[in-house]
Amino acid sequence: MPVPKRKRSRARRDSRFANKGLKPAAIAACAQCQAPLATHQVCSSCGFYKGRKVMTTKLDRALKRKETQKTSAQKSKPEAGSGEAGQE
Ligand SMILES: [Zn+2]
């Protein structure tokens, strides 16, 4: 019958119980978009905290970028037209 070679030290034995008091993390749902969320934290998907927008999200920035690209494209169109006229 196999037998442990050495006695397990108190530190090694007691470290087994070190994580006994840990509890699973509390997870709530965002009131704005229902995304899973740690409690007392800003929602990373919609940027809301306590019903108020407090943070710009990746999606917000993407939408703004698209809008600016649209406006710049509209501005550049007449310039391109004038450029063609100049070539003719
Ligand atoms: Zn949210």
Coordinates of N, CA, C and O and ligand atoms in Angstrom, one line a residue:
M1 N 0.8 -1.2 0.0 CA 0.0 0.0 0.0 C 0.9 1.2 0.0 O 1.8 1.3 0.8
P2 N 0.6 2.2 -1.0 CA 1.5 3.4 -1.0 C 1.2 4.3 0.2 O 0.1 4.5 0.6
V3 N 2.3 4.8 0.7 CA 2.3 5.7 1.9 C 3.0 7.0 1.6 O 4.1 6.9 1.0
P4 N 2.5 8.1 2.1 CA 3.3 9.4 1.9 C 4.6 9.3 2.5 O 4.8 8.8 3.7
K5 N 5.7 9.8 1.8 CA 7.0 9.7 2.3 C 7.2 10.7 3.5 O 8.0 10.3 4.4
R6 N 6.6 11.9 3.4 CA 6.8 12.9 4.5 C 5.5 13.4 5.0 O 4.5 13.4 4.3
K7 N 5.6 13.9 6.2 CA 4.4 14.5 6.8 C 4.1 15.9 6.1 O 5.0 16.6 5.8
R8 N 2.8 16.1 5.8 CA 2.4 17.4 5.2 C 2.5 18.5 6.2 O 2.0 18.4 7.3
S9 N 3.2 19.6 5.8 CA 3.4 20.7 6.8 C 2.1 21.4 7.1 O 1.1 21.3 6.3
R10 N 2.1 22.1 8.2 CA 0.8 22.8 8.6 C 0.4 23.8 7.5 O -0.7 24.0 7.1
A11 N 1.5 24.5 6.9 CA 1.2 25.5 5.9 C 0.6 24.9 4.6 O -0.4 25.4 4.1
R12 N 1.1 23.8 4.2 CA 0.6 23.1 3.0 C -0.9 22.6 3.3 O -1.7 22.7 2.5
R13 N -1.1 22.0 4.5 CA -2.4 21.5 4.8 C -3.4 22.6 4.9 O -4.5 22.6 4.4
D14 N -3.0 23.7 5.6 CA -4.0 24.8 5.8 C -4.3 25.6 4.5 O -5.3 26.2 4.4
S15 N -3.3 25.6 3.6 CA -3.5 26.3 2.3 C -4.7 25.7 1.5 O -5.3 26.4 0.7
R16 N -5.0 24.5 1.8 CA -6.2 23.8 1.2 C -7.5 24.5 1.5 O -8.4 24.6 0.7
F17 N -7.5 25.1 2.7 CA -8.8 25.7 3.2 C -8.8 27.3 2.9 O -9.7 27.9 3.3
A18 N -7.7 27.8 2.3 CA -7.6 29.2 2.2 C -8.7 29.8 1.3 O -9.1 30.9 1.5
N19 N -9.2 29.1 0.3 CA -10.2 29.6 -0.6 C -11.6 29.2 -0.2 O -12.6 29.3 -1.0
K20 N -11.8 28.6 1.0 CA -13.1 28.1 1.4 C -14.1 29.2 1.6 O -15.3 29.0 1.3
G21 N -13.7 30.4 2.0 CA -14.6 31.6 2.2 C -15.0 32.3 1.0 O -15.8 33.3 1.0
L22 N -14.4 32.0 -0.2 CA -14.6 32.8 -1.4 C -16.1 32.5 -1.9 O -16.6 31.4 -1.8
K23 N -16.7 33.6 -2.4 CA -18.1 33.4 -2.9 C -18.1 33.8 -4.4 O -17.3 34.6 -4.8
P24 N -19.0 33.2 -5.2 CA -19.0 33.6 -6.6 C -19.4 35.0 -6.8 O -20.1 35.6 -6.0
A25 N -18.8 35.6 -7.8 CA -19.0 37.1 -8.1 C -20.4 37.4 -8.4 O -21.1 36.6 -9.1
A26 N -20.9 38.5 -7.8 CA -22.3 38.9 -8.1 C -22.4 39.4 -9.5 O -21.7 40.3 -9.9
I27 N -23.4 38.9 -10.2 CA -23.6 39.4 -11.6 C -25.0 39.9 -11.7 O -26.0 39.2 -11.4
A28 N -25.2 41.2 -12.2 CA -26.5 41.8 -12.4 C -26.7 42.0 -13.9 O -25.8 41.8 -14.7
A29 N -27.9 42.4 -14.2 CA -28.2 42.8 -15.6 C -28.3 44.3 -15.8 O -28.8 45.0 -14.9
C30 N -27.8 44.8 -16.9 CA -27.9 46.3 -17.1 C -29.3 46.7 -17.3 O -30.1 46.0 -18.0
A31 N -29.7 47.8 -16.6 CA -31.1 48.2 -16.7 C -31.4 48.8 -18.1 O -32.6 48.8 -18.5
Q32 N -30.4 49.2 -18.8 CA -30.6 49.9 -20.1 C -30.7 48.8 -21.2 O -31.5 48.9 -22.1
C33 N -29.7 47.9 -21.2 CA -29.6 47.0 -22.3 C -29.6 45.5 -21.9 O -29.5 44.6 -22.8
Q34 N -29.8 45.2 -20.6 CA -29.9 43.8 -20.1 C -28.7 43.0 -20.3 O -28.7 41.8 -20.2
A35 N -27.5 43.6 -20.5 CA -26.3 42.9 -20.7 C -25.8 42.4 -19.3 O -26.0 43.2 -18.3
P36 N -25.2 41.3 -19.1 CA -24.6 40.9 -17.8 C -23.5 41.8 -17.4 O -22.7 42.3 -18.2
L37 N -23.5 42.1 -16.1 CA -22.7 43.2 -15.6 C -22.3 43.0 -14.2 O -23.1 42.5 -13.4
A38 N -21.1 43.4 -13.8 CA -20.7 43.3 -12.4 C -21.4 44.5 -11.7 O -21.6 45.5 -12.2
T39 N -21.8 44.3 -10.4 CA -22.6 45.3 -9.7 C -21.7 46.5 -9.4 O -20.5 46.4 -9.2
H40 N -22.4 47.7 -9.4 CA -21.7 49.0 -9.2 C -20.6 49.3 -10.2 O -19.6 49.9 -9.9
Q41 N -20.9 48.9 -11.4 CA -19.9 49.2 -12.5 C -20.7 49.8 -13.7 O -21.9 49.5 -13.9
V42 N -20.0 50.6 -14.5 CA -20.6 51.1 -15.7 C -20.7 50.0 -16.7 O -19.8 49.2 -16.8
C43 N -21.8 50.0 -17.4 CA -22.1 49.0 -18.5 C -21.1 49.3 -19.6 O -21.2 50.4 -20.2
S44 N -20.3 48.3 -20.0 CA -19.4 48.5 -21.1 C -20.0 48.5 -22.5 O -19.4 48.9 -23.4
S45 N -21.2 47.9 -22.6 CA -21.8 47.7 -23.9 C -22.7 49.0 -24.3 O -22.8 49.3 -25.4
C46 N -23.2 49.7 -23.3 CA -24.0 50.8 -23.6 C -23.5 52.1 -22.9 O -24.0 53.2 -23.3
G47 N -22.6 52.0 -21.9 CA -22.0 53.2 -21.3 C -23.0 53.9 -20.3 O -22.7 55.0 -19.9
F48 N -24.0 53.2 -19.8 CA -24.9 53.7 -18.8 C -24.6 53.3 -17.4 O -24.1 52.2 -17.2
Y49 N -24.8 54.2 -16.5 CA -24.7 53.8 -15.1 C -25.8 54.6 -14.3 O -25.9 55.8 -14.5
K50 N -26.6 53.9 -13.6 CA -27.7 54.5 -12.8 C -28.6 55.3 -13.7 O -29.0 56.4 -13.4
G51 N -28.9 54.8 -15.0 CA -29.8 55.4 -15.9 C -29.3 56.7 -16.5 O -30.0 57.5 -17.1
R52 N -27.9 56.9 -16.5 CA -27.4 58.1 -17.1 C -26.2 57.6 -17.9 O -25.4 56.8 -17.6
K53 N -26.0 58.3 -19.1 CA -24.9 58.0 -20.0 C -23.6 58.6 -19.4 O -23.6 59.8 -19.2
V54 N -22.6 57.8 -19.1 CA -21.4 58.3 -18.4 C -20.2 58.0 -19.2 O -19.1 58.5 -18.9
M55 N -20.3 57.2 -20.3 CA -19.1 56.8 -21.0 C -19.4 56.6 -22.5 O -20.5 56.1 -22.8
T56 N -18.5 57.0 -23.4 CA -18.6 56.7 -24.8 C -18.1 55.3 -25.1 O -17.0 54.9 -24.6
T57 N -18.9 54.5 -25.8 CA -18.5 53.1 -26.0 C -17.9 53.0 -27.4 O -17.9 53.9 -28.2
K58 N -17.4 51.8 -27.7 CA -16.8 51.5 -29.0 C -17.8 51.7 -30.1 O -17.5 52.3 -31.2
L59 N -19.1 51.3 -29.9 CA -20.1 51.5 -30.9 C -20.4 52.9 -31.1 O -20.6 53.4 -32.3
D60 N -20.4 53.8 -30.1 CA -20.7 55.2 -30.2 C -19.6 55.8 -31.1 O -19.9 56.6 -32.0
R61 N -18.3 55.4 -30.8 CA -17.2 56.0 -31.6 C -17.3 55.6 -33.1 O -17.1 56.4 -34.0
A62 N -17.7 54.3 -33.3 CA -17.8 53.8 -34.7 C -18.9 54.6 -35.4 O -18.7 54.9 -36.6
L63 N -20.1 54.8 -34.8 CA -21.2 55.6 -35.4 C -20.7 57.0 -35.7 O -21.0 57.5 -36.8
K64 N -20.0 57.6 -34.8 CA -19.5 59.0 -35.0 C -18.6 59.0 -36.2 O -18.6 59.9 -37.0
R65 N -17.7 58.0 -36.2 CA -16.7 57.9 -37.3 C -17.4 57.8 -38.7 O -17.0 58.5 -39.7
K66 N -18.4 57.0 -38.7 CA -19.2 56.8 -40.0 C -19.8 58.1 -40.4 O -19.8 58.4 -41.6
E67 N -20.4 58.8 -39.4 CA -21.0 60.1 -39.7 C -20.1 61.1 -40.3 O -20.3 61.8 -41.3
T68 N -18.9 61.2 -39.7 CA -17.9 62.1 -40.1 C -17.4 61.8 -41.5 O -17.1 62.6 -42.4
Q69 N -17.3 60.4 -41.8 CA -16.9 60.0 -43.1 C -17.9 60.4 -44.2 O -17.5 60.8 -45.3
K70 N -19.2 60.3 -43.8 CA -20.2 60.7 -44.7 C -20.1 62.1 -45.1 O -20.2 62.5 -46.2
T71 N -20.0 63.0 -44.0 CA -19.9 64.4 -44.3 C -18.7 64.8 -45.1 O -18.8 65.7 -46.0
S72 N -17.6 64.2 -44.8 CA -16.3 64.5 -45.5 C -16.5 64.0 -47.0 O -16.0 64.7 -47.9
A73 N -17.2 62.9 -47.2 CA -17.4 62.4 -48.6 C -18.2 63.4 -49.3 O -18.0 63.7 -50.5
Q74 N -19.3 64.0 -48.7 CA -20.1 64.9 -49.3 C -19.4 66.2 -49.7 O -19.6 66.8 -50.7
K75 N -18.5 66.6 -48.8 CA -17.6 67.8 -49.0 C -16.7 67.6 -50.2 O -16.5 68.5 -51.0
S76 N -16.1 66.4 -50.2 CA -15.1 66.1 -51.2 C -15.7 65.9 -52.6 O -15.0 66.1 -53.6
K77 N -16.9 65.5 -52.7 CA -17.6 65.3 -54.0 C -17.5 66.5 -54.9 O -17.1 66.4 -56.1
P78 N -18.0 67.7 -54.5 CA -17.9 68.9 -55.4 C -16.5 69.2 -55.7 O -16.2 69.6 -56.9
E79 N -15.5 69.0 -54.8 CA -14.1 69.3 -55.1 C -13.6 68.4 -56.2 O -12.9 68.8 -57.2
A80 N -14.0 67.1 -56.2 CA -13.6 66.1 -57.2 C -14.2 66.5 -58.5 O -13.6 66.5 -59.6
G81 N -15.5 67.0 -58.5 CA -16.1 67.5 -59.7 C -15.4 68.6 -60.4 O -15.2 68.7 -61.6
S82 N -15.0 69.6 -59.5 CA -14.3 70.8 -60.0 C -12.9 70.4 -60.6 O -12.4 70.9 -61.5
G83 N -12.3 69.3 -59.9 CA -11.0 68.8 -60.4 C -11.1 68.3 -61.8 O -10.3 68.6 -62.7
E84 N -12.2 67.5 -62.0 CA -12.4 67.0 -63.4 C -12.6 68.1 -64.4 O -12.1 68.0 -65.5
A85 N -13.4 69.1 -63.9 CA -13.7 70.2 -64.9 C -12.4 70.9 -65.2 O -12.2 71.3 -66.4
G86 N -11.5 71.0 -64.2 CA -10.2 71.7 -64.5 C -9.3 70.9 -65.5 O -8.7 71.4 -66.3
Q87 N -9.4 69.6 -65.5 CA -8.7 68.7 -66.4 C -9.2 68.8 -67.8 O -8.4 68.8 -68.8
E88 N -10.5 69.1 -68.0 CA -11.0 69.1 -69.3 C -10.7 70.4 -70.1 O -10.0 71.2 -70.1
Ligands
ZN1 ZN -26.0 48.5 -20.8

